[in-house]
Coordinates of C-alpha atoms in Angstrom, one line a residue:
X28 CA 54.6 34.0 -32.9
X29 CA 52.2 32.3 -35.2
X30 CA 53.1 32.6 -38.7
X31 CA 50.0 32.8 -41.2
X32 CA 50.0 31.4 -44.7
X33 CA 47.8 32.9 -47.3
X34 CA 48.8 31.0 -50.3
X35 CA 50.2 27.8 -51.3
X36 CA 49.3 24.3 -50.5
X37 CA 48.7 24.8 -46.9
X38 CA 46.8 27.9 -45.7
X39 CA 47.1 28.9 -41.8
X40 CA 44.9 31.7 -40.1
X41 CA 45.2 32.3 -36.6
X42 CA 41.7 33.4 -35.0
X43 CA 41.7 35.6 -31.7
X44 CA 39.2 34.3 -29.0
X45 CA 37.5 36.8 -26.8
X46 CA 39.8 36.1 -24.0
X47 CA 42.9 36.5 -26.5
X48 CA 43.9 33.1 -27.2
X49 CA 44.2 31.6 -30.5
X50 CA 42.3 28.8 -32.5
X51 CA 44.5 28.0 -35.8
X52 CA 42.5 27.0 -38.8
X53 CA 44.4 24.9 -41.2
X54 CA 43.3 24.6 -44.8
X55 CA 44.3 21.6 -47.2
X56 CA 44.5 23.9 -50.4
X57 CA 44.4 21.8 -53.3
X58 CA 41.0 21.9 -54.5
X59 CA 41.5 20.9 -58.2
X60 CA 42.9 17.6 -56.8
X61 CA 40.4 17.3 -54.2
X62 CA 43.0 18.2 -51.3
X63 CA 44.8 15.2 -51.8
X64 CA 47.7 15.3 -49.0
X65 CA 51.0 16.1 -51.1
X66 CA 54.6 16.2 -50.1
X67 CA 54.6 20.0 -49.6
X68 CA 51.6 19.9 -47.5
X69 CA 53.0 17.1 -45.3
X70 CA 56.4 19.0 -45.1
X71 CA 54.7 22.4 -44.0
X72 CA 52.2 20.4 -41.2
X73 CA 55.4 18.7 -39.7
X74 CA 57.1 22.3 -39.6
X75 CA 54.2 24.0 -37.7
X76 CA 52.2 21.6 -35.9
X77 CA 55.1 21.4 -33.3
X78 CA 54.9 25.5 -33.1
X79 CA 51.5 25.4 -32.4
X80 CA 51.6 22.7 -29.9
X81 CA 54.3 24.7 -27.8
X82 CA 52.2 27.9 -27.9
X83 CA 50.4 27.9 -24.7
X84 CA 48.1 30.7 -26.3
X85 CA 46.7 28.0 -29.0
X86 CA 43.9 26.5 -27.4
X87 CA 42.6 24.6 -30.4
X88 CA 43.5 23.7 -34.1
X89 CA 40.8 23.0 -36.8
X90 CA 41.7 21.4 -40.0
X91 CA 39.6 21.2 -43.2
X92 CA 39.9 21.4 -47.0
X93 CA 39.5 23.8 -49.5
X94 CA 36.2 23.9 -51.2
X95 CA 32.8 21.8 -50.8
X96 CA 33.8 18.7 -52.4
X97 CA 36.4 17.1 -50.5
X98 CA 38.3 17.2 -47.2
X99 CA 41.2 15.0 -48.3
X100 CA 41.2 12.5 -51.1
X101 CA 44.0 10.5 -50.3
X102 CA 47.8 10.9 -50.5
X103 CA 50.0 11.8 -53.5
X104 CA 50.4 8.2 -55.0
X105 CA 51.2 9.6 -58.7
X106 CA 54.2 11.2 -57.1
X107 CA 55.3 7.8 -55.5
X108 CA 54.5 6.1 -58.9
X109 CA 57.0 8.2 -60.9
X110 CA 59.6 8.3 -58.4
X111 CA 59.4 4.3 -58.6
X112 CA 59.4 4.5 -62.3
X113 CA 62.5 6.3 -62.2
X114 CA 64.4 3.8 -60.0
X115 CA 64.4 5.5 -56.7
X116 CA 64.7 2.6 -54.5
X117 CA 64.3 4.4 -51.3
X118 CA 61.3 6.4 -52.2
X119 CA 59.2 4.4 -49.9
X120 CA 61.3 4.9 -47.0
X121 CA 61.4 8.5 -47.5
X122 CA 57.6 9.1 -48.4
X123 CA 56.4 6.7 -45.8
X124 CA 58.4 8.1 -43.1
X125 CA 57.1 11.6 -43.6
X126 CA 53.5 10.8 -43.9
X127 CA 53.5 8.3 -41.0
X128 CA 55.4 11.0 -38.9
X129 CA 52.7 13.4 -39.4
X130 CA 49.9 10.9 -38.6
X131 CA 51.7 9.8 -35.4
X132 CA 52.3 13.6 -34.3
X133 CA 48.7 14.3 -34.8
X134 CA 47.5 11.2 -32.8
X135 CA 49.9 12.5 -30.0
X136 CA 49.1 15.9 -30.1
X137 CA 48.4 17.6 -26.9
X138 CA 46.6 20.7 -28.4
X139 CA 43.0 19.7 -29.2
X140 CA 42.5 18.9 -33.0
X141 CA 39.1 19.2 -34.8
X142 CA 38.8 17.9 -38.3
X143 CA 36.0 19.1 -40.5
X144 CA 35.6 16.1 -42.9
X145 CA 33.2 17.3 -45.1
X146 CA 33.0 15.5 -48.6
X147 CA 35.5 13.3 -49.2
X148 CA 38.0 11.8 -46.6
X149 CA 39.7 8.9 -48.3
X150 CA 43.1 6.9 -47.8
X151 CA 45.5 9.5 -46.4
X152 CA 42.8 11.8 -45.7
X153 CA 41.1 9.2 -43.3
X154 CA 44.7 9.1 -41.6
X155 CA 44.4 12.8 -40.7
X156 CA 40.6 12.5 -39.8
X157 CA 41.2 9.5 -37.6
X158 CA 44.2 11.3 -35.8
X159 CA 41.6 14.1 -34.5
X160 CA 40.3 14.6 -31.0
X161 CA 37.1 15.5 -32.6
X162 CA 36.3 14.0 -35.9
X163 CA 33.4 16.0 -37.3
X164 CA 31.4 14.7 -40.4
X165 CA 28.6 16.3 -42.5
X166 CA 25.9 15.0 -44.4
X167 CA 28.2 15.2 -47.7
X168 CA 30.9 13.2 -45.9
X169 CA 32.3 10.4 -48.0
X170 CA 34.8 8.0 -46.0
X171 CA 36.7 4.9 -47.6
X172 CA 40.0 3.0 -47.4
X173 CA 40.2 2.0 -51.1
X174 CA 43.9 0.8 -51.4
X175 CA 42.8 -2.4 -52.6
X176 CA 42.2 -0.7 -55.8
X177 CA 46.1 0.0 -56.4
X178 CA 47.6 -2.9 -55.2
X179 CA 48.3 -1.1 -51.8
X180 CA 46.5 -1.9 -48.3
X181 CA 44.7 0.7 -45.7
X182 CA 47.8 2.3 -44.0
X183 CA 48.2 5.7 -42.3
X184 CA 47.1 3.9 -39.0
X185 CA 44.0 1.9 -40.4
X186 CA 45.5 -1.3 -39.2
X187 CA 45.0 0.2 -35.7
X188 CA 41.7 2.2 -36.5
X189 CA 39.8 -0.2 -38.7
X190 CA 40.5 -2.6 -35.9
X191 CA 38.4 -0.4 -33.5
X192 CA 35.3 -0.7 -35.6
X193 CA 32.5 -3.3 -34.2
X194 CA 32.0 -6.8 -35.6
X195 CA 34.9 -6.8 -37.7
X196 CA 33.3 -4.7 -40.0
X197 CA 36.6 -2.8 -40.4
X198 CA 37.9 -5.8 -42.2
X199 CA 34.9 -5.4 -44.5
X200 CA 35.7 -1.5 -45.5
X201 CA 39.6 -2.8 -46.1
X202 CA 38.6 -5.7 -48.2
X203 CA 35.9 -3.8 -50.5
X204 CA 37.2 -0.2 -50.0
X205 CA 33.4 0.8 -49.7
X206 CA 32.3 4.3 -49.6
X207 CA 30.3 5.1 -46.2
X208 CA 28.2 8.1 -45.8
X209 CA 28.3 10.2 -42.7
X210 CA 25.5 8.5 -41.0
X211 CA 27.1 5.1 -41.2
X212 CA 30.7 6.3 -40.2
X213 CA 29.3 7.8 -37.4
X214 CA 27.4 4.7 -36.5
X215 CA 30.9 2.5 -36.7
X216 CA 32.8 5.0 -34.7
X217 CA 34.6 6.7 -37.4
X218 CA 33.2 10.2 -36.6
X219 CA 32.3 11.7 -33.6
X220 CA 29.7 14.0 -34.8
X221 CA 27.6 14.7 -37.9
X222 CA 26.7 18.1 -38.7
X223 CA 25.2 20.2 -41.4
X224 CA 27.5 21.3 -44.6
X225 CA 26.6 24.9 -43.8
X226 CA 27.6 24.7 -39.9
X227 CA 31.3 25.2 -40.4
X228 CA 31.2 29.0 -39.7
X229 CA 28.8 28.9 -36.8
X230 CA 31.1 26.2 -35.3
X231 CA 34.3 28.4 -35.8
X232 CA 32.5 31.3 -34.3
X233 CA 31.5 29.3 -31.3
X234 CA 35.3 28.3 -30.7
X235 CA 36.5 32.1 -31.0
X236 CA 33.9 32.9 -28.5
X237 CA 34.8 30.5 -25.9
X238 CA 36.1 32.1 -22.6
X239 CA 39.6 32.0 -21.4
X240 CA 40.6 28.2 -20.7
X241 CA 43.3 25.5 -20.6
X242 CA 43.1 23.2 -23.8
X243 CA 41.7 20.4 -21.6
X244 CA 38.7 22.8 -21.0
X245 CA 38.8 23.4 -24.5
X246 CA 38.4 20.1 -25.6
X247 CA 35.3 19.4 -23.3
X248 CA 33.6 22.5 -24.2
X249 CA 34.2 21.6 -27.9
X250 CA 32.6 18.5 -27.5
X251 CA 29.6 19.7 -25.6
X252 CA 29.1 22.8 -28.4
X253 CA 29.2 20.4 -31.2
X254 CA 27.0 17.7 -29.5
X255 CA 24.4 20.5 -29.2
X256 CA 24.9 21.4 -32.8
X257 CA 24.6 17.9 -33.7
X258 CA 21.4 17.5 -32.0
X259 CA 20.1 20.3 -33.8
X260 CA 21.3 18.8 -37.2
X261 CA 19.5 15.4 -36.4
X262 CA 16.5 15.8 -38.5
X263 CA 18.4 15.7 -41.7
X264 CA 20.3 12.4 -40.9
X265 CA 20.8 10.1 -44.1
X266 CA 19.4 6.9 -44.7
X267 CA 22.1 3.9 -43.8
X268 CA 23.6 2.1 -46.8
X269 CA 24.7 -0.6 -44.3
X270 CA 22.0 -1.3 -41.9
X271 CA 20.0 -3.6 -43.9
X272 CA 23.0 -5.4 -45.0
X273 CA 25.0 -5.7 -41.5
X274 CA 23.9 -9.0 -40.3
X275 CA 25.0 -11.0 -43.7
X276 CA 28.4 -9.0 -44.0
X277 CA 29.1 -10.0 -40.3
X278 CA 28.0 -13.7 -41.2
X279 CA 30.5 -13.7 -43.9
X280 CA 33.2 -12.2 -42.0
X281 CA 33.1 -15.1 -39.5
X282 CA 34.2 -17.6 -42.0
X283 CA 37.5 -19.2 -40.8
X284 CA 39.8 -17.8 -43.8
X285 CA 40.3 -15.2 -46.3
X286 CA 39.2 -17.2 -49.3
X287 CA 36.0 -18.0 -47.6
X288 CA 35.4 -14.9 -46.4
X289 CA 35.9 -13.6 -50.2
X290 CA 33.6 -16.3 -51.3
X291 CA 30.9 -15.5 -48.8
X292 CA 30.8 -11.9 -49.3
X293 CA 30.7 -12.7 -53.0
X294 CA 27.3 -14.4 -52.6
X295 CA 26.0 -11.2 -51.2
X296 CA 25.7 -9.5 -54.8
X297 CA 22.4 -8.6 -56.1
X298 CA 21.1 -7.0 -52.8
X299 CA 21.6 -3.4 -53.9
X300 CA 23.8 -1.3 -55.9
X301 CA 26.0 0.2 -53.1
X302 CA 26.8 -3.3 -51.6
X303 CA 27.5 -4.7 -55.4
X304 CA 29.9 -1.8 -56.0
X305 CA 31.7 -2.8 -52.7
X306 CA 32.0 -6.6 -53.7
X307 CA 33.0 -5.8 -57.5
X308 CA 35.8 -3.5 -55.9
X309 CA 37.0 -6.6 -53.8
X310 CA 36.6 -9.0 -56.6
X311 CA 38.8 -6.7 -59.4
X312 CA 41.2 -5.7 -56.6
X313 CA 44.7 -7.0 -55.9
X314 CA 44.5 -10.5 -54.4
X315 CA 47.9 -9.6 -52.7
X316 CA 46.4 -6.6 -51.3
X317 CA 43.5 -8.6 -49.7
X318 CA 46.2 -10.9 -48.4
X319 CA 48.0 -8.1 -46.6
X320 CA 44.7 -6.5 -45.4
X321 CA 43.4 -9.7 -43.9
X322 CA 47.1 -10.3 -42.4
X323 CA 47.6 -7.1 -41.1
X324 CA 43.9 -6.9 -39.6
X325 CA 44.6 -10.1 -37.6
X326 CA 47.8 -8.8 -36.0
X327 CA 45.2 -7.0 -33.7
X328 CA 47.2 -3.6 -33.1
X329 CA 46.4 -2.0 -29.8
X330 CA 48.3 1.1 -30.3
X331 CA 48.6 3.3 -33.6
X332 CA 52.3 3.3 -33.1
X333 CA 52.6 -0.3 -33.5
X334 CA 50.2 -0.3 -36.6
X335 CA 52.2 2.5 -38.3
X336 CA 55.5 0.7 -37.7
X337 CA 54.0 -2.4 -39.3
X338 CA 52.6 -0.7 -42.1
X339 CA 55.7 1.3 -42.9
X340 CA 57.4 -2.2 -43.5
X341 CA 54.4 -3.2 -45.9
X342 CA 54.5 0.2 -47.6
X343 CA 58.0 0.3 -48.4
X344 CA 58.1 -3.4 -49.8
X345 CA 55.0 -2.3 -51.9
X346 CA 57.0 0.1 -53.5
X347 CA 59.5 -2.5 -54.4
X348 CA 57.9 -5.5 -55.2
X349 CA 55.6 -4.2 -58.2
X350 CA 51.8 -4.8 -57.4
X351 CA 51.5 -0.9 -56.2
X352 CA 53.3 0.2 -59.2
X353 CA 50.8 -2.0 -61.6
X354 CA 47.6 -0.7 -59.6
X355 CA 48.4 2.9 -59.9
X356 CA 49.6 2.8 -63.6
X357 CA 46.2 1.0 -64.4
X358 CA 43.8 3.4 -62.1
X359 CA 45.6 6.6 -62.2
X360 CA 48.2 6.9 -65.2
X361 CA 46.8 5.1 -68.2
X362 CA 43.6 4.7 -66.9
X363 CA 42.7 1.5 -68.4
X364 CA 41.3 0.0 -65.3
X365 CA 42.7 -3.6 -66.2
X366 CA 45.8 -4.1 -64.0
X367 CA 47.9 -7.1 -64.5
X368 CA 48.0 -8.6 -60.9
X369 CA 50.7 -10.8 -60.0
X370 CA 48.4 -13.6 -59.0
X371 CA 44.8 -14.0 -60.2
X372 CA 43.0 -14.9 -57.0
X373 CA 43.4 -15.1 -53.2
X374 CA 43.5 -19.0 -53.5
X375 CA 46.6 -18.9 -56.0
X376 CA 48.5 -16.2 -54.0
X377 CA 51.2 -18.0 -52.1
X378 CA 52.1 -17.6 -48.7
X379 CA 55.8 -17.1 -49.5
X380 CA 55.0 -14.1 -51.8
X381 CA 53.0 -12.3 -49.0
X382 CA 55.6 -13.1 -46.4
X383 CA 58.1 -10.8 -48.7
X384 CA 56.1 -7.5 -47.6
X385 CA 56.7 -8.4 -44.2
X386 CA 60.6 -8.5 -44.6
X387 CA 62.6 -6.0 -43.2
X388 CA 65.7 -6.8 -45.3
X389 CA 67.7 -3.8 -47.0
X390 CA 65.3 -1.5 -45.4
X391 CA 66.4 1.6 -43.5
X392 CA 64.5 1.5 -40.3
X393 CA 61.3 4.1 -39.6
X394 CA 62.5 7.4 -38.4
X395 CA 59.1 8.5 -37.0
X396 CA 59.0 7.3 -33.6

């Protein structure tokens, strides 16, 4: 029996198909917070997703955000900050075990998961989007992993999925927190399709009109119908922000060490506003974060499981070593945008300091595998 939810942080509707099967529509419902992924949403999804997966009548799940501005603009880092401030030594273990459990569950879901990633898909929202079997963007989509601004690192599996981006450009996305439009995200393999913002209801109708079939057939037919819709939307494709800079960025990323990469990217300032903003974000971000991003990227994870295990260790230590707390304070709490980072540059950041983030001392092991 599928339980529908009509109010609260997560809305759930079960749509009957013409054949009497079900498509589950899940809506992240916190539009005032751009549908940022909060603890209540995570707990509800952890409760209900296994029920939907176990139900043979459910042939697909589609997830979206409430309103038109955002799919999901990150995780609830304010909650994490306040718990750290209250001296909760174990909040990182609790928080990341829950969030990463959900991410891994969605990656391994046997029921086809479609994510409608219109508007912002940032941080934790990217984790949900990249876990989907079909990742759908629109002309309003804006994708980013901007954790460098808060003394963290791209997590929720990003150590794996950014590694899949061609030409090491995933490293550029992590170091700069750059915002990608739908076109660029599609080109880089972070979206499977790019539709119009007004195509959602047409997609839902097409899904419920599917004939009786297995989940495998549903995935194949959903891919085909979305491909047809994408072809019709192609006349509205946006201009790429990335194309004119791609060669120069790739050259910078080929430098032999982090300091050289940061310096080479810095030399690209002045080309246009999009790239300038990306480089400024990197230069004003946490040098500690830059090191964590670079080292995790070069661990070259081949599974999301391994990436999440390492990110769990990094995340827990980030809640204990101060850089993350200071980054959130400056950006989201006091909003002075002048973080007092522990070190002022990647060159002056000691290896021994970065090594502490990879230590499992005094840490409860990950519980989500």
